[in-house]
Coordinates of C-alpha atoms in Angstrom, one line a residue:
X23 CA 61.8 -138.6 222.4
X24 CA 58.6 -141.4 221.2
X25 CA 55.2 -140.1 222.2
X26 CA 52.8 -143.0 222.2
X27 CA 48.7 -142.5 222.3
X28 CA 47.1 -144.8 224.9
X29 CA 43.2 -145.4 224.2
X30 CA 41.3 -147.6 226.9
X31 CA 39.2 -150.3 224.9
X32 CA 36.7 -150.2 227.8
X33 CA 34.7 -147.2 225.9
X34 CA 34.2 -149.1 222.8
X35 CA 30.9 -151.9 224.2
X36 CA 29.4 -149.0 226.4
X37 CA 28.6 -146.4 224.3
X38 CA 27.1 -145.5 221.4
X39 CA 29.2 -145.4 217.6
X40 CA 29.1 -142.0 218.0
X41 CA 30.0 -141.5 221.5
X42 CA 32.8 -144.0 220.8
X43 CA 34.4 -141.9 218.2
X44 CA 34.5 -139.1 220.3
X45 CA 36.2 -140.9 223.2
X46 CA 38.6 -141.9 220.2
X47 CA 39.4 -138.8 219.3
X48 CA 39.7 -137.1 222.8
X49 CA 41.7 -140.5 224.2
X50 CA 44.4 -139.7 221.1
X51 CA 45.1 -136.2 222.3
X52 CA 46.1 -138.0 225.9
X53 CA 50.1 -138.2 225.1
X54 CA 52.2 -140.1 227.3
X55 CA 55.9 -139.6 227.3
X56 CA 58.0 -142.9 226.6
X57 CA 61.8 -142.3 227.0
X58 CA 63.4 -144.4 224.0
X59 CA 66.2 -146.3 224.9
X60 CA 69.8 -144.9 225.9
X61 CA 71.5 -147.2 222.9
X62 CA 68.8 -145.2 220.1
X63 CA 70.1 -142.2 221.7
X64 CA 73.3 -142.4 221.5
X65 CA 73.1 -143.4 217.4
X66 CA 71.9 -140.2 216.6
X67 CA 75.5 -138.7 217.8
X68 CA 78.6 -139.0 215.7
X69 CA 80.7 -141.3 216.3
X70 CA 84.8 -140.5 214.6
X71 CA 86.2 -143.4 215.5
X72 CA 85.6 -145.1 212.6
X73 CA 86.8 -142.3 210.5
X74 CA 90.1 -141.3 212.6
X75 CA 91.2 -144.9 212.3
X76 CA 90.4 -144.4 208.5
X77 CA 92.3 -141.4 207.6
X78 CA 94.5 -141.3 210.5
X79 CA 97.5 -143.1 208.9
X80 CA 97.9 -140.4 206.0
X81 CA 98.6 -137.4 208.5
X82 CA 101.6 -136.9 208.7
X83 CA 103.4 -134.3 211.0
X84 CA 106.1 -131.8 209.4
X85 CA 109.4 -129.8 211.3
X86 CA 111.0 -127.5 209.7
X87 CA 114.5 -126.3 210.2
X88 CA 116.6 -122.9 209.2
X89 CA 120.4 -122.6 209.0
X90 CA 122.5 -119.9 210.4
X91 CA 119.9 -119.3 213.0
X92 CA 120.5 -119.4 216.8
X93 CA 118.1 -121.9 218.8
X94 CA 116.1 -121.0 221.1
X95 CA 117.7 -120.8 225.0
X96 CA 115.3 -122.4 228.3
X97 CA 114.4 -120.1 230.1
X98 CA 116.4 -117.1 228.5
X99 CA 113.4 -115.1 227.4
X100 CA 112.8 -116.3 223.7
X101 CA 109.5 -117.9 222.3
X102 CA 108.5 -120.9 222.1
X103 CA 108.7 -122.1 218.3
X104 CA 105.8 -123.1 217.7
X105 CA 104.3 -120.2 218.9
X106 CA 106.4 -118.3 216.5
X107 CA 104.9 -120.6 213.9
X108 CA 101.2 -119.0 215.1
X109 CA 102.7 -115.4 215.5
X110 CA 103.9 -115.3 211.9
X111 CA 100.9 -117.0 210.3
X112 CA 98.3 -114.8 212.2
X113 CA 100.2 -111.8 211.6
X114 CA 100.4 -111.1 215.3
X115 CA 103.3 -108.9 216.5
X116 CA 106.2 -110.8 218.8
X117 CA 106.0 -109.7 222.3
X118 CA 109.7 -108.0 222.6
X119 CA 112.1 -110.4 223.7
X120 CA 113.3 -109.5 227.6
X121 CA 116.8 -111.0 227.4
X122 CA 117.8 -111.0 223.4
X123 CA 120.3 -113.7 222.7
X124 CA 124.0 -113.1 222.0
X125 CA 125.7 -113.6 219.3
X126 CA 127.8 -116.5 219.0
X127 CA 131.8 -116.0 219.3
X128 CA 133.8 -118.1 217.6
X129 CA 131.1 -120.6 216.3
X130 CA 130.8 -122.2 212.6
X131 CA 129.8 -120.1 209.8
X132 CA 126.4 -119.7 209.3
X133 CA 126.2 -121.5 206.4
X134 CA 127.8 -124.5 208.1
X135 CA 126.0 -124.7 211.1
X136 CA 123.4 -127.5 212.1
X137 CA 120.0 -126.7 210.6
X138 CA 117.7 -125.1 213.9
X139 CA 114.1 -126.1 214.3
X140 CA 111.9 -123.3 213.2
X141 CA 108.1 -124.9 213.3
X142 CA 105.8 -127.2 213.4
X143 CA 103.0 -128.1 211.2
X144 CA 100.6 -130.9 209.9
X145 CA 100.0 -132.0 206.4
X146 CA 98.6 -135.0 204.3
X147 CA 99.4 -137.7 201.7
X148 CA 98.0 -136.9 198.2
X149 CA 99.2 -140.1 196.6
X150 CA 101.3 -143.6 197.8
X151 CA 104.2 -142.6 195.9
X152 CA 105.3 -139.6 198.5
X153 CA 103.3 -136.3 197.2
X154 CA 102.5 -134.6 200.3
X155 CA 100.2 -131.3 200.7
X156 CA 100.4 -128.8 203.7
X157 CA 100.2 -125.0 204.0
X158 CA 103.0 -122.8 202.4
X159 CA 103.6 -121.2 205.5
X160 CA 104.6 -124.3 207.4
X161 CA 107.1 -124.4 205.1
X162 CA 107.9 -120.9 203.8
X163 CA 112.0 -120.0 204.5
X164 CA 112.8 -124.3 205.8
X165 CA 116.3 -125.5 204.6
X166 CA 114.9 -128.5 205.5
X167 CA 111.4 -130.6 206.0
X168 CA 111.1 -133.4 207.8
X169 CA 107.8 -135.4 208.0
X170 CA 107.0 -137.9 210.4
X171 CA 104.3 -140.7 209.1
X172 CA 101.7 -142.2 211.6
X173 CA 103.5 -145.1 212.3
X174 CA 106.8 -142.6 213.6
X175 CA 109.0 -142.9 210.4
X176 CA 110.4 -140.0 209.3
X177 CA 112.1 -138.9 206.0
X178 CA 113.8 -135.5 204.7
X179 CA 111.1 -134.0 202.3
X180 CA 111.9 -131.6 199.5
X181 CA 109.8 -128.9 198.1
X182 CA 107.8 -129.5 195.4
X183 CA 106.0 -126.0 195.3
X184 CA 105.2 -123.4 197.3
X185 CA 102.4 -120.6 196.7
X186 CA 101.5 -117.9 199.1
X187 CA 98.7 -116.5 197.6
X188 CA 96.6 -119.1 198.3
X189 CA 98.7 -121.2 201.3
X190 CA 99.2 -124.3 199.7
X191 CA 102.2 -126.2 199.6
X192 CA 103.2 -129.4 197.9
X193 CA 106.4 -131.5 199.5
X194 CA 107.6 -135.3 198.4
X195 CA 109.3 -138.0 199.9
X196 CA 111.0 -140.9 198.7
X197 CA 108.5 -143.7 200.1
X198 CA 106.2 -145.8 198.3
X199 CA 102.9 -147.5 199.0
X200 CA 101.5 -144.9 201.6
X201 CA 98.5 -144.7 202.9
X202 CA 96.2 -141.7 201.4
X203 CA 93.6 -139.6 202.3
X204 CA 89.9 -139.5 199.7
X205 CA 89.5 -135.9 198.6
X206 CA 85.7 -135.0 198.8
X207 CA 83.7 -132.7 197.1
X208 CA 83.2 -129.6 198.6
X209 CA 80.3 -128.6 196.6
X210 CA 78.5 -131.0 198.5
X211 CA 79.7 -129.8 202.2
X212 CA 76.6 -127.9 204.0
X213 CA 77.0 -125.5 206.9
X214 CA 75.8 -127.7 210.4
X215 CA 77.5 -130.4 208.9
X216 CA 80.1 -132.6 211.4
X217 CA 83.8 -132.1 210.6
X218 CA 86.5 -133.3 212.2
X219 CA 90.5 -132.1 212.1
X220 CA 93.7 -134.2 212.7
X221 CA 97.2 -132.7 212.9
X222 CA 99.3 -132.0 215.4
X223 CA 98.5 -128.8 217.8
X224 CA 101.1 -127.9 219.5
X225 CA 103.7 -130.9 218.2
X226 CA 101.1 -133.3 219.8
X227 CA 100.6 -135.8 216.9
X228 CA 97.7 -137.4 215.6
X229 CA 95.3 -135.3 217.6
X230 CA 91.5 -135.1 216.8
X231 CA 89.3 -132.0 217.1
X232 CA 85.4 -131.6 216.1
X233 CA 82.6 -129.2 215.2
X234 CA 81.0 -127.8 212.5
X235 CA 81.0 -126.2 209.1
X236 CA 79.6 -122.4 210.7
X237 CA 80.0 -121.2 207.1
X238 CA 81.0 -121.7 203.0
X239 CA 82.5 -118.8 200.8
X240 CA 83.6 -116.4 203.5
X241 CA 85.5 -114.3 202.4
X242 CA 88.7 -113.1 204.4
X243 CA 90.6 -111.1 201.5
X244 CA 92.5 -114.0 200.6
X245 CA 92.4 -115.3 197.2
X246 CA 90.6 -117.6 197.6
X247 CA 87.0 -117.9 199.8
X248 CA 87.4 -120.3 202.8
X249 CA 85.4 -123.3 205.0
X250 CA 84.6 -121.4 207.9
X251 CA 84.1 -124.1 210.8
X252 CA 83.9 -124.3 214.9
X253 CA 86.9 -127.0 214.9
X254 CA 89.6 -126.2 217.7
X255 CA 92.7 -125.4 215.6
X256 CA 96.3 -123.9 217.4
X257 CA 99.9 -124.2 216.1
X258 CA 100.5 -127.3 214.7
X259 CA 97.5 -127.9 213.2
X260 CA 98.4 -125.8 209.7
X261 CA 98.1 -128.2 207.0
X262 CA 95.8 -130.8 208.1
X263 CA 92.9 -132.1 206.7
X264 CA 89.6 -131.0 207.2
X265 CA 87.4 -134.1 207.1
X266 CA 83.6 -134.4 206.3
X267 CA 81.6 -138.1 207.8
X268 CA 82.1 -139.6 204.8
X269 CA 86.1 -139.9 206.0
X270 CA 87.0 -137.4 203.0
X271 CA 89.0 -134.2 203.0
X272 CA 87.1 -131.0 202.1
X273 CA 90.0 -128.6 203.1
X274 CA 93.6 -127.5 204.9
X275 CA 93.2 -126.2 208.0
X276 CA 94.6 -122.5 207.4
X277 CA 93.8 -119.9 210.0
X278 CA 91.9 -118.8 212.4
X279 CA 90.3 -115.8 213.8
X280 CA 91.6 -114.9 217.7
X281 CA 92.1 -111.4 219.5
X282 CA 94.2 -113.4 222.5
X283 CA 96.6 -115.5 220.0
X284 CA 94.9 -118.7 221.2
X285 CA 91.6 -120.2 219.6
X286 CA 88.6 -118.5 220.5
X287 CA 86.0 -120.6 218.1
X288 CA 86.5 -119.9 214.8
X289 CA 88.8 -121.7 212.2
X290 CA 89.2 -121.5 208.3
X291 CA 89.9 -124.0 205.8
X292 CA 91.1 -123.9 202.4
X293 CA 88.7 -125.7 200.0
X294 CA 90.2 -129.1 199.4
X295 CA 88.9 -128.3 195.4
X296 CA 90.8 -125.1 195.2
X297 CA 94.3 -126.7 196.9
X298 CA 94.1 -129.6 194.5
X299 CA 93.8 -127.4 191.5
X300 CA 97.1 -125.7 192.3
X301 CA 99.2 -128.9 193.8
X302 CA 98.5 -130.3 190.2
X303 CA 100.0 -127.0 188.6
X304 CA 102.8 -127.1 191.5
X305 CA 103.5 -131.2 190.4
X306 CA 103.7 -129.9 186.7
X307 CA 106.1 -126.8 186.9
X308 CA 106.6 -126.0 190.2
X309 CA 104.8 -122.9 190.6
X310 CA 101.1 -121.6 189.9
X311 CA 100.0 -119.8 186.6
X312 CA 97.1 -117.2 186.8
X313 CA 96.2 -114.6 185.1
X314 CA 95.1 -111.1 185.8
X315 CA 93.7 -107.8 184.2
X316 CA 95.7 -104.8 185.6
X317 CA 93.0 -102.9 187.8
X318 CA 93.1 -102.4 191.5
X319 CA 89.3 -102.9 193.1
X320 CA 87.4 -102.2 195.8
X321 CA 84.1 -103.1 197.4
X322 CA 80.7 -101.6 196.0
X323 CA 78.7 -100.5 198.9
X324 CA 75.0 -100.0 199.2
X325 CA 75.5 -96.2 199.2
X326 CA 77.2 -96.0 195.9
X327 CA 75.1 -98.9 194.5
X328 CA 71.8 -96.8 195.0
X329 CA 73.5 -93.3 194.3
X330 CA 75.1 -94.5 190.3
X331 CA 71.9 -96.2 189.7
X332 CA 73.2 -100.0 189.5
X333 CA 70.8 -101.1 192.6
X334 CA 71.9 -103.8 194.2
X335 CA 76.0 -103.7 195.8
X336 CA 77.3 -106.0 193.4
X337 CA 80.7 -106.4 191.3
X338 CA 84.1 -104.9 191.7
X339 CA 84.7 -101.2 192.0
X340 CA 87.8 -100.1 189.5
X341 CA 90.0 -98.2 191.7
X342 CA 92.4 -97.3 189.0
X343 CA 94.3 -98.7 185.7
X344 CA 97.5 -100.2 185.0
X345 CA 98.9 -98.0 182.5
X346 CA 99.4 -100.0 179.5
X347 CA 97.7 -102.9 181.2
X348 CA 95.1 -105.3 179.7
X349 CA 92.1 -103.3 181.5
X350 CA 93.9 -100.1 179.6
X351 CA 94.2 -101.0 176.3
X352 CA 90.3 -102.9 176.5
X353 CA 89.0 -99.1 177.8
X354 CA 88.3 -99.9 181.2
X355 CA 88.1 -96.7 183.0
X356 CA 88.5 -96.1 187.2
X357 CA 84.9 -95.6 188.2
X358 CA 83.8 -98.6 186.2
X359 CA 81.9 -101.5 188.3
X360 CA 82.8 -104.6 186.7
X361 CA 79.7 -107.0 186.8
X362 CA 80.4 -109.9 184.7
X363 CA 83.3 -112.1 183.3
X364 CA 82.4 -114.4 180.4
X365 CA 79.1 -114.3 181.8
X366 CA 79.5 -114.9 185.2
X367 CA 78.7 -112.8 188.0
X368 CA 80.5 -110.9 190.3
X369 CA 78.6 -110.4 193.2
X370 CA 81.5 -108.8 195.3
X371 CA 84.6 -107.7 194.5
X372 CA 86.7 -111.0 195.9
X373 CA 85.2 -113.0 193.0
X374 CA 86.9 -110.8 190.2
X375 CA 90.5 -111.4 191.1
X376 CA 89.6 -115.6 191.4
X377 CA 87.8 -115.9 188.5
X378 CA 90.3 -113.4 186.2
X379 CA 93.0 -115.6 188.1
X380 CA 91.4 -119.0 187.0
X381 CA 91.6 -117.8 183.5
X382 CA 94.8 -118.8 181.2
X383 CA 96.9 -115.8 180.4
X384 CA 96.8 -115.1 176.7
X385 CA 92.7 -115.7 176.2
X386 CA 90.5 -113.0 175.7
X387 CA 87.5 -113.0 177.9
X388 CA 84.5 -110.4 177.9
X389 CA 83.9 -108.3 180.6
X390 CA 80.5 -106.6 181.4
X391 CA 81.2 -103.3 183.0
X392 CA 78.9 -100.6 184.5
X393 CA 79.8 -97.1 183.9
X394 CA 77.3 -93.9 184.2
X395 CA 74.0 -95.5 184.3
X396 CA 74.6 -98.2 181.4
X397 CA 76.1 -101.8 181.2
X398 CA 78.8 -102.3 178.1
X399 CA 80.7 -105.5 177.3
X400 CA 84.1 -104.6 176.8
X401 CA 87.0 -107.8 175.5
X402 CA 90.3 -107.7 177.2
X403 CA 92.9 -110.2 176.7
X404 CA 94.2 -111.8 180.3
X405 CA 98.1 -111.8 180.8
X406 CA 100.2 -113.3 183.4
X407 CA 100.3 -112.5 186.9
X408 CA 104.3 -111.8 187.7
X409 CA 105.5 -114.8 189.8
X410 CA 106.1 -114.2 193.5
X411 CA 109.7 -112.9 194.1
X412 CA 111.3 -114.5 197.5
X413 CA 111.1 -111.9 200.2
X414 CA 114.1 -110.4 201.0
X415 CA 116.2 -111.7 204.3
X416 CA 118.6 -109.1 205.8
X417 CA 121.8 -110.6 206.6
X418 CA 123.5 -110.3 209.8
X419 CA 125.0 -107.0 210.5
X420 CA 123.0 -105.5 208.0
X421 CA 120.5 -102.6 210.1
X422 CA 117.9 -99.9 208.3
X423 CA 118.5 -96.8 209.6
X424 CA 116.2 -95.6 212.3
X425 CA 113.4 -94.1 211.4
X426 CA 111.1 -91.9 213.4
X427 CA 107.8 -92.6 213.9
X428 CA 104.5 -90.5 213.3
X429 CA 101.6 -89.9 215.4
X430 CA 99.9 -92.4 212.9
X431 CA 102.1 -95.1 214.4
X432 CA 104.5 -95.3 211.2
X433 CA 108.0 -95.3 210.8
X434 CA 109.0 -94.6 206.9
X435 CA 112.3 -94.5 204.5
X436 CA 112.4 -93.3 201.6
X437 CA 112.7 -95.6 198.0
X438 CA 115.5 -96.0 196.3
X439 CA 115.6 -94.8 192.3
X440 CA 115.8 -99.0 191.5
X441 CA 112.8 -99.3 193.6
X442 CA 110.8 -96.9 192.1
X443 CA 111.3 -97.9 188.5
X444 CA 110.7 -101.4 189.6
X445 CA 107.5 -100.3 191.2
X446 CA 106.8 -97.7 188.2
X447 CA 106.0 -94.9 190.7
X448 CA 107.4 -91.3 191.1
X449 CA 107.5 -91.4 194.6
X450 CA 106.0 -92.9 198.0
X451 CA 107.8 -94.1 201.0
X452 CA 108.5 -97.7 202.2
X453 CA 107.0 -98.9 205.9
X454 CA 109.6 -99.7 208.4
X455 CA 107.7 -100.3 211.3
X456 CA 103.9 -100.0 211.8
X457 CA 102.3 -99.8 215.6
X458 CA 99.1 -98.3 217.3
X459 CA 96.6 -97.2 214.9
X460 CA 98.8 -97.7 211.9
X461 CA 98.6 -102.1 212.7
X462 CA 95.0 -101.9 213.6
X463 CA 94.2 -100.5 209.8
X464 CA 96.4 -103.0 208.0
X465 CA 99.5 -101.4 207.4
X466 CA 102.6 -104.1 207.0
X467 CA 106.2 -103.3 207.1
X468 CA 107.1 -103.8 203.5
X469 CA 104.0 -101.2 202.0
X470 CA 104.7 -98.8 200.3
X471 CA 102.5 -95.5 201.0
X472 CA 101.8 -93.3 197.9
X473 CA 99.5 -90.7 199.5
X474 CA 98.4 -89.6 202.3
X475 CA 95.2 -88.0 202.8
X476 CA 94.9 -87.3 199.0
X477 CA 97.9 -85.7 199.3
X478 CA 100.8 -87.4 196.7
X479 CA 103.5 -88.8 199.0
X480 CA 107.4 -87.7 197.5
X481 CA 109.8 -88.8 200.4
X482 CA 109.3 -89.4 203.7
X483 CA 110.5 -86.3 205.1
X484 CA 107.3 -85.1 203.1
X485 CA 105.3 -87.4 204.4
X486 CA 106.4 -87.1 208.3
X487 CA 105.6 -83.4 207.8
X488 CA 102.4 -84.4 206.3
X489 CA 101.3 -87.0 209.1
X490 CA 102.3 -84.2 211.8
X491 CA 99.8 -81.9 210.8
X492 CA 97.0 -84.4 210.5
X493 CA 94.0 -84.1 212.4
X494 CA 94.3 -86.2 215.3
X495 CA 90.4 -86.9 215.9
X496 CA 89.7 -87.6 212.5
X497 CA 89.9 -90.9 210.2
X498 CA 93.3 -90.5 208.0
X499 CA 93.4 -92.5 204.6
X500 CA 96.4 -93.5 203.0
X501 CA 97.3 -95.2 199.3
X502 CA 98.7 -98.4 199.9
X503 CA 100.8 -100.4 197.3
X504 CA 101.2 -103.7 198.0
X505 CA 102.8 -106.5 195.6
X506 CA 101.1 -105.7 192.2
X507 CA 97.9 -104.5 193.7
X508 CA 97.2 -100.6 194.8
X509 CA 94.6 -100.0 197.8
X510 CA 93.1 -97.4 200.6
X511 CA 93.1 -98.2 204.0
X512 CA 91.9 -95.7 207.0
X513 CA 93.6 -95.1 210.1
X514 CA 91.3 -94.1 212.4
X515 CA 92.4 -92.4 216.3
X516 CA 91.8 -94.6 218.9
X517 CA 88.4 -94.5 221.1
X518 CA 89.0 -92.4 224.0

């Protein structure tokens, strides 16, 4: 809107200097509203076109397909694959399947039969000669990729690199002079700012959302902080660019937050500077090299902050030591608050494992640690952090035996001798099946619990004894092991 002060020249000859002025001066305060034009208007919106028709032809859409896996029946009760696609991602349980299909009588070996379409996703081209970058979860488990280019070819992909820990996948085809995308800098990306996504929700290709960046550096317990934005994202759109007005990508499209499974506003992005650092190590060796310290961490609340005498909530609470570890032999203690790495700050816990991660195993970096009422700089020397190993598929035939479960919503077995001295534990119990209030505090089928309510866990007939007699109105914690990392989480009853 253009406000426009209208004076009336008639005052001027009639009145005094003085008089005059003041007729000036009242006359300027008289506003009068002046629409501007409908074409000004509209050039203070965005406008995408110009930017779709820019990056467009490098997003490509990618299938995946599984062998020795039954496809899904019309109408016969199964899910939608792409919906499985979402369900996996978002760790949200499948609805039980009304009418489970049969097994197949007399059909090919499994090894033999016709790959089956498992999911969709979106992804984007790095480079003209074929390098391709999507989410590992689109294609986590795919005996075969195919992606489909803007202009409907399509070409069998192979896997570059995969790593889960922070979602980013790198696949190639054999094509040359491609169309690519600009990769931006996200340093430069401020929250309000217009962003745009293309992939391909729900199989529909090419499709265009918009919003906003709503927030930098949140932190969701990944590894890695993420672009929080208001761009509509479903399944499909894993792996596409996030795009900034300058027509450059600032980050993969990775999650989003939703209670319903559908999209409910929020949406989170992997930094595009972050994903490129590890394609580059996935181009070069096929997997991703970090390094790591051997302590499991926690948050550092305000109430411990202000009780130990540190003040502010900052750095990573040491929950405990790998014995033998790095953190060991340097004389890091549990109960230490790690503050500093070479000098920079960790201002919550997330930033300990990125930065120690970032670091290349075999260099010694200083760490500034806080333990009863004084800071000390303590030098540790930064190892690898084990490669992923594949998750284990059951083959067909192949059951666990039942297990029954707690009040806790838990269904437990016990380990085997081969798992513990993998895992370098005395006992614990391995989760089954997790429901009720067990899924609401985190628990995952795979876990392995090692107390429960600081009570060491030995088997799980111990520990179904032990969750029996739990107090049923009251918070429960357990000790959670989880990959390489150790970990409390609460189970709390349900509101009545």
């Amino acid at each position: 809107m253009t406000y426009h002060a209208v004076v009336s020249s008639s005052v001027l000859p009639r009145r005094g200097i003085a008089a005059s002025l003041m007729a000036l001066a009242l006359a300027a305060t008289a506003l009068v509203f002046v629409p501007r034009p409908a074409q000004a208007q509209a050039r203070e919106l965005p406008d995408f076109t110009e930017l779709v028709e820019r990056v467009g032809p490098a997003v490509v859409n990618i299938r995946t397909a599984e062998r020795g896996r039954a496809s899904a029946q019309a109408g016969g009760g199964e899910i939608d694959e792409q919906m499985r696609e979402f369900f996996r991602r978002f760790g949200i349980p499948l609805p039980n399947n009304p009418q489970p299909q049969q097994p197949r009588r007399g059909g090919p070996r499994d090894e033999d039969a016709e790959p089956q379409q498992r999911g969709i996703g979106s992804g984007f081209v790095l480079s003209a000669d074929g390098y391709v970058m999507t989410n590992a979860h689109v294609v986590e488990g795919a005996d075969e990729v195919i992606v489909t280019l803007a202009d409907k070819r399509e070409f069998k992909a192979r896997i570059i690199g995969a790593d889960r820990r922070t979602d980013v996948a790198l696949v190639k085809i054999d094509v040359g002079s491609l169309p690519t995308v600009k990769i931006g800098d996200v340093n430069q990306v401020k929250v309000g700012a217009w962003v745009i996504a293309i992939g391909s929700p729900f199989n529909l290709e090419n499709t265009v959302t918009a919003g906003i960046v709503s927030a930098k550096q949140r932190d969701t317990g990944d590894l890695l902080p993420l672009i929080q934005t208001d761009v509509a994202i479903n399944p499909g759109n894993s792996g596409g660019p996030l795009i900034n007005m300058r027509g450059e990508v600032i980050g993969i499209n990775s999650q989003i937050y939703s209670r319903s499974g559908g999209y409910m506003g929020i949406s989170f992005a992997i930094p595009i500077d972050e994903a490129i650092r590890v394609s580059d190590q996935l181009r070069a060796s096929g997997r991703v090299i970090r390094g790591r310290i051997g302590v499991t961490i926690a948050p550092v609340t305000k109430e411990v902050a202000e009780s130990i005498g540190l003040g502010k909530p900052v750095g990573a609470l040491v929950q405990g030591v790998e014995a033998g570890g790095p953190a060991d032999k340097a004389g890091i203690e549990a109960g230490d608050i790690i503050t500093k790495v070479d000098g920079k700050m960790i201002d919550k816990s997330g930033d300990l494992p990125r930065i120690v991660g970032a670091i290349k195993p075999g260099a010694k970096t200083n760490l500034q640690v806080f333990r009863r009422g004084a800071h000390r700089d303590l030098a540790v020397t930064v190892v690898e952090f084990e490669p992923e190993k594949p998750r284990r598929v059951a083959q067909a035939g192949e059951t666990q035996p039942a297990q029954p479960k707690t009040a806790i919503g838990l269904a437990v077995s016990d380990l085997t001798d081969a798992q513990k001295r993998e895992l370098k534990l005395r006992g614990g119990v391995r989760v089954e099946t997790v429901e009720g209030a067990a899924a609401r505090a985190g628990l995952r089928e795979g876990d392995v619990i090692v107390a429960l309510d600081n009570t060491e866990v030995s088997d799980a007939k111990q520990f179904n004894t032990l969750a029996a007699k739990a107090d049923k109105t009251r918070a429960v914690s357990v000790m959670v092991r989880r990959g390489e990392w150790t970990n409390y989480l609460v189970i709390r009853p349900a509101a009545r």
